[in-house]
CSV table of N, CA and C in Angstrom, one decimal:
chain,number,residue,atom,x,y,z
W,1,MET,N,-32.5,79.0,75.2
W,1,MET,CA,-31.6,78.1,74.5
W,1,MET,C,-31.0,78.9,73.3
W,2,GLU,N,-29.7,78.7,73.2
W,2,GLU,CA,-29.0,79.4,72.2
W,2,GLU,C,-29.0,78.7,70.8
W,3,PRO,N,-29.1,79.5,69.7
W,3,PRO,CA,-29.0,78.9,68.4
W,3,PRO,C,-27.6,78.3,68.2
W,4,PHE,N,-27.5,77.3,67.3
W,4,PHE,CA,-26.2,76.8,66.9
W,4,PHE,C,-26.2,76.4,65.4
W,5,GLU,N,-25.0,76.2,64.9
W,5,GLU,CA,-24.9,75.9,63.5
W,5,GLU,C,-24.5,74.4,63.3
W,6,ILE,N,-25.0,73.9,62.2
W,6,ILE,CA,-24.7,72.5,61.7
W,6,ILE,C,-24.2,72.6,60.3
W,7,ASN,N,-23.5,71.7,59.8
W,7,ASN,CA,-23.0,71.7,58.4
W,7,ASN,C,-23.5,70.4,57.8
W,8,LEU,N,-24.4,70.6,56.8
W,8,LEU,CA,-25.0,69.4,56.1
W,8,LEU,C,-24.6,69.4,54.7
W,9,VAL,N,-23.6,68.6,54.4
W,9,VAL,CA,-23.0,68.5,53.0
W,9,VAL,C,-22.7,69.8,52.4
W,10,GLY,N,-21.9,70.6,53.2
W,10,GLY,CA,-21.4,71.9,52.7
W,10,GLY,C,-22.4,73.0,52.9
W,11,GLN,N,-23.6,72.8,53.4
W,11,GLN,CA,-24.6,73.8,53.7
W,11,GLN,C,-24.6,74.1,55.2
W,12,THR,N,-24.3,75.3,55.5
W,12,THR,CA,-24.4,75.7,56.9
W,12,THR,C,-25.8,76.2,57.3
W,13,LEU,N,-26.4,75.5,58.2
W,13,LEU,CA,-27.7,75.8,58.7
W,13,LEU,C,-27.6,76.3,60.2
W,14,THR,N,-28.5,77.2,60.5
W,14,THR,CA,-28.6,77.7,61.9
W,14,THR,C,-29.8,77.0,62.5
W,15,ILE,N,-29.6,76.4,63.7
W,15,ILE,CA,-30.7,75.7,64.4
W,15,ILE,C,-31.1,76.5,65.6
W,16,GLN,N,-32.4,76.9,65.7
W,16,GLN,CA,-32.9,77.6,66.8
W,16,GLN,C,-33.8,76.7,67.6
W,17,PRO,N,-33.3,76.2,68.8
W,17,PRO,CA,-34.2,75.4,69.6
W,17,PRO,C,-35.4,76.2,70.2
W,18,ARG,N,-36.5,75.5,70.3
W,18,ARG,CA,-37.7,76.1,70.9
W,18,ARG,C,-38.0,75.3,72.2
W,19,LEU,N,-38.8,75.8,73.1
W,19,LEU,CA,-39.1,75.1,74.3
W,19,LEU,C,-39.8,73.8,74.2
W,20,ASN,N,-40.5,73.5,73.1
W,20,ASN,CA,-41.3,72.3,73.0
W,20,ASN,C,-40.6,71.2,72.2
W,21,GLU,N,-39.2,71.2,72.3
W,21,GLU,CA,-38.4,70.2,71.6
W,21,GLU,C,-38.6,70.2,70.1
W,22,THR,N,-38.9,71.4,69.6
W,22,THR,CA,-38.9,71.6,68.1
W,22,THR,C,-37.8,72.5,67.8
W,23,TYR,N,-37.2,72.4,66.6
W,23,TYR,CA,-36.1,73.2,66.2
W,23,TYR,C,-36.4,73.9,64.9
W,24,ASP,N,-36.3,75.2,64.9
W,24,ASP,CA,-36.4,76.0,63.7
W,24,ASP,C,-35.1,75.9,62.9
W,25,VAL,N,-35.2,75.7,61.6
W,25,VAL,CA,-34.0,75.5,60.7
W,25,VAL,C,-34.0,76.7,59.8
W,26,PHE,N,-32.8,77.4,59.8
W,26,PHE,CA,-32.6,78.6,58.9
W,26,PHE,C,-31.4,78.4,58.0
W,27,ASP,N,-31.5,78.9,56.8
W,27,ASP,CA,-30.4,79.0,55.9
W,27,ASP,C,-30.2,80.5,55.7
W,28,GLY,N,-29.2,81.0,56.4
W,28,GLY,CA,-29.0,82.4,56.5
W,28,GLY,C,-30.2,83.0,57.2
W,29,ASN,N,-30.9,84.0,56.6
W,29,ASN,CA,-32.0,84.6,57.3
W,29,ASN,C,-33.3,83.9,56.9
W,30,GLU,N,-33.3,83.0,56.0
W,30,GLU,CA,-34.5,82.3,55.5
W,30,GLU,C,-34.8,81.1,56.3
W,31,LYS,N,-36.0,81.1,56.9
W,31,LYS,CA,-36.5,79.9,57.7
W,31,LYS,C,-36.9,78.9,56.7
W,32,LEU,N,-36.3,77.7,56.8
W,32,LEU,CA,-36.6,76.6,55.9
W,32,LEU,C,-37.8,75.8,56.4
W,33,GLY,N,-37.9,75.7,57.7
W,33,GLY,CA,-39.0,75.0,58.4
W,33,GLY,C,-38.6,74.6,59.8
W,34,GLU,N,-39.3,73.6,60.3
W,34,GLU,CA,-38.9,73.1,61.7
W,34,GLU,C,-38.9,71.6,61.6
W,35,VAL,N,-38.1,71.1,62.6
W,35,VAL,CA,-38.0,69.6,62.7
W,35,VAL,C,-38.3,69.3,64.2
W,36,HIS,N,-38.8,68.1,64.4
W,36,HIS,CA,-39.0,67.6,65.8
W,36,HIS,C,-38.9,66.1,65.8
W,37,CYS,N,-38.6,65.6,66.9
W,37,CYS,CA,-38.4,64.2,67.1
W,37,CYS,C,-39.7,63.5,67.6
W,38,ILE,N,-40.0,62.3,67.0
W,38,ILE,CA,-41.2,61.5,67.5
W,38,ILE,C,-40.7,60.1,67.8
W,39,SER,N,-41.5,59.5,68.7
W,39,SER,CA,-41.2,58.1,69.0
W,39,SER,C,-41.9,57.2,68.1
W,40,VAL,N,-41.1,56.2,67.6
W,40,VAL,CA,-41.6,55.2,66.6
W,40,VAL,C,-41.0,53.8,66.9
W,41,ASP,N,-41.9,52.9,67.3
W,41,ASP,CA,-41.5,51.5,67.6
W,41,ASP,C,-40.3,51.4,68.5
W,42,GLY,N,-40.4,52.2,69.6
W,42,GLY,CA,-39.3,52.1,70.6
W,42,GLY,C,-38.1,52.9,70.3
W,43,GLY,N,-38.1,53.5,69.1
W,43,GLY,CA,-36.9,54.4,68.7
W,43,GLY,C,-37.4,55.8,68.5
W,44,THR,N,-36.6,56.6,67.9
W,44,THR,CA,-37.0,58.0,67.6
W,44,THR,C,-36.8,58.2,66.1
W,45,ARG,N,-37.5,59.2,65.6
W,45,ARG,CA,-37.4,59.6,64.2
W,45,ARG,C,-37.6,61.1,64.1
W,46,TRP,N,-36.8,61.8,63.3
W,46,TRP,CA,-36.9,63.2,63.1
W,46,TRP,C,-37.9,63.4,61.9
W,47,THR,N,-38.7,64.4,62.0
W,47,THR,CA,-39.7,64.7,61.0
W,47,THR,C,-40.0,66.2,60.9
W,48,SER,N,-40.7,66.5,59.9
W,48,SER,CA,-41.0,67.9,59.6
W,48,SER,C,-42.3,67.9,58.8
W,49,GLU,N,-43.1,68.9,59.0
W,49,GLU,CA,-44.3,69.1,58.2
W,49,GLU,C,-44.0,69.8,56.8
W,50,VAL,N,-42.9,70.5,56.8
W,50,VAL,CA,-42.5,71.3,55.6
W,50,VAL,C,-41.3,70.7,54.8
W,51,LEU,N,-40.3,70.2,55.6
W,51,LEU,CA,-39.1,69.6,54.9
W,51,LEU,C,-39.4,68.1,54.6
W,52,ASN,N,-38.7,67.7,53.5
W,52,ASN,CA,-38.8,66.3,53.1
W,52,ASN,C,-38.2,65.4,54.2
W,53,ASP,N,-38.7,64.2,54.4
W,53,ASP,CA,-38.4,63.3,55.5
W,53,ASP,C,-36.9,63.0,55.6
W,54,ASP,N,-36.3,62.7,54.4
W,54,ASP,CA,-34.8,62.4,54.5
W,54,ASP,C,-34.0,63.6,54.9
W,55,TYR,N,-34.4,64.8,54.4
W,55,TYR,CA,-33.7,66.0,54.8
W,55,TYR,C,-33.9,66.3,56.3
W,56,ALA,N,-35.1,66.1,56.8
W,56,ALA,CA,-35.4,66.3,58.2
W,56,ALA,C,-34.6,65.3,59.1
W,57,ALA,N,-34.5,64.1,58.6
W,57,ALA,CA,-33.8,63.1,59.4
W,57,ALA,C,-32.3,63.4,59.4
W,58,GLN,N,-31.7,63.9,58.3
W,58,GLN,CA,-30.3,64.3,58.3
W,58,GLN,C,-30.0,65.4,59.3
W,59,ILE,N,-30.9,66.4,59.3
W,59,ILE,CA,-30.8,67.6,60.2
W,59,ILE,C,-30.9,67.1,61.6
W,60,GLY,N,-31.9,66.2,61.9
W,60,GLY,CA,-32.1,65.7,63.2
W,60,GLY,C,-30.9,64.9,63.7
W,61,GLU,N,-30.2,64.1,62.9
W,61,GLU,CA,-29.0,63.4,63.3
W,61,GLU,C,-27.9,64.4,63.7
W,62,LEU,N,-27.8,65.5,63.0
W,62,LEU,CA,-26.7,66.5,63.3
W,62,LEU,C,-27.1,67.2,64.6
W,63,ILE,N,-28.4,67.4,64.8
W,63,ILE,CA,-28.8,68.0,66.1
W,63,ILE,C,-28.5,67.1,67.2
W,64,ASP,N,-28.8,65.8,67.1
W,64,ASP,CA,-28.4,64.8,68.1
W,64,ASP,C,-26.9,64.8,68.4
W,65,GLU,N,-26.1,64.8,67.3
W,65,GLU,CA,-24.6,64.9,67.5
W,65,GLU,C,-24.2,66.1,68.3
W,66,HIS,N,-24.8,67.3,67.9
W,66,HIS,CA,-24.5,68.5,68.6
W,66,HIS,C,-24.8,68.5,70.1
W,67,GLN,N,-25.8,67.7,70.5
W,67,GLN,CA,-26.3,67.7,71.9
W,67,GLN,C,-25.4,66.7,72.7
W,68,LEU,N,-24.6,65.9,72.1
W,68,LEU,CA,-23.7,65.0,72.9
W,68,LEU,C,-22.6,65.7,73.6
């Protein structure tokens, strides 16, 4: 899977997909953390163990848009 870039409020982040449906998030060469999608009440939610929930959700929404 090829990395791709997203733009979050003027910040360009590189997203590196992994095989287990987790995505590594980079700002330049610095890895900020990873995000993954979980099922919640029949829907999905993006989360991260390192990044704050709102930031992970925003990144996840942009990943979803990229995949369309």
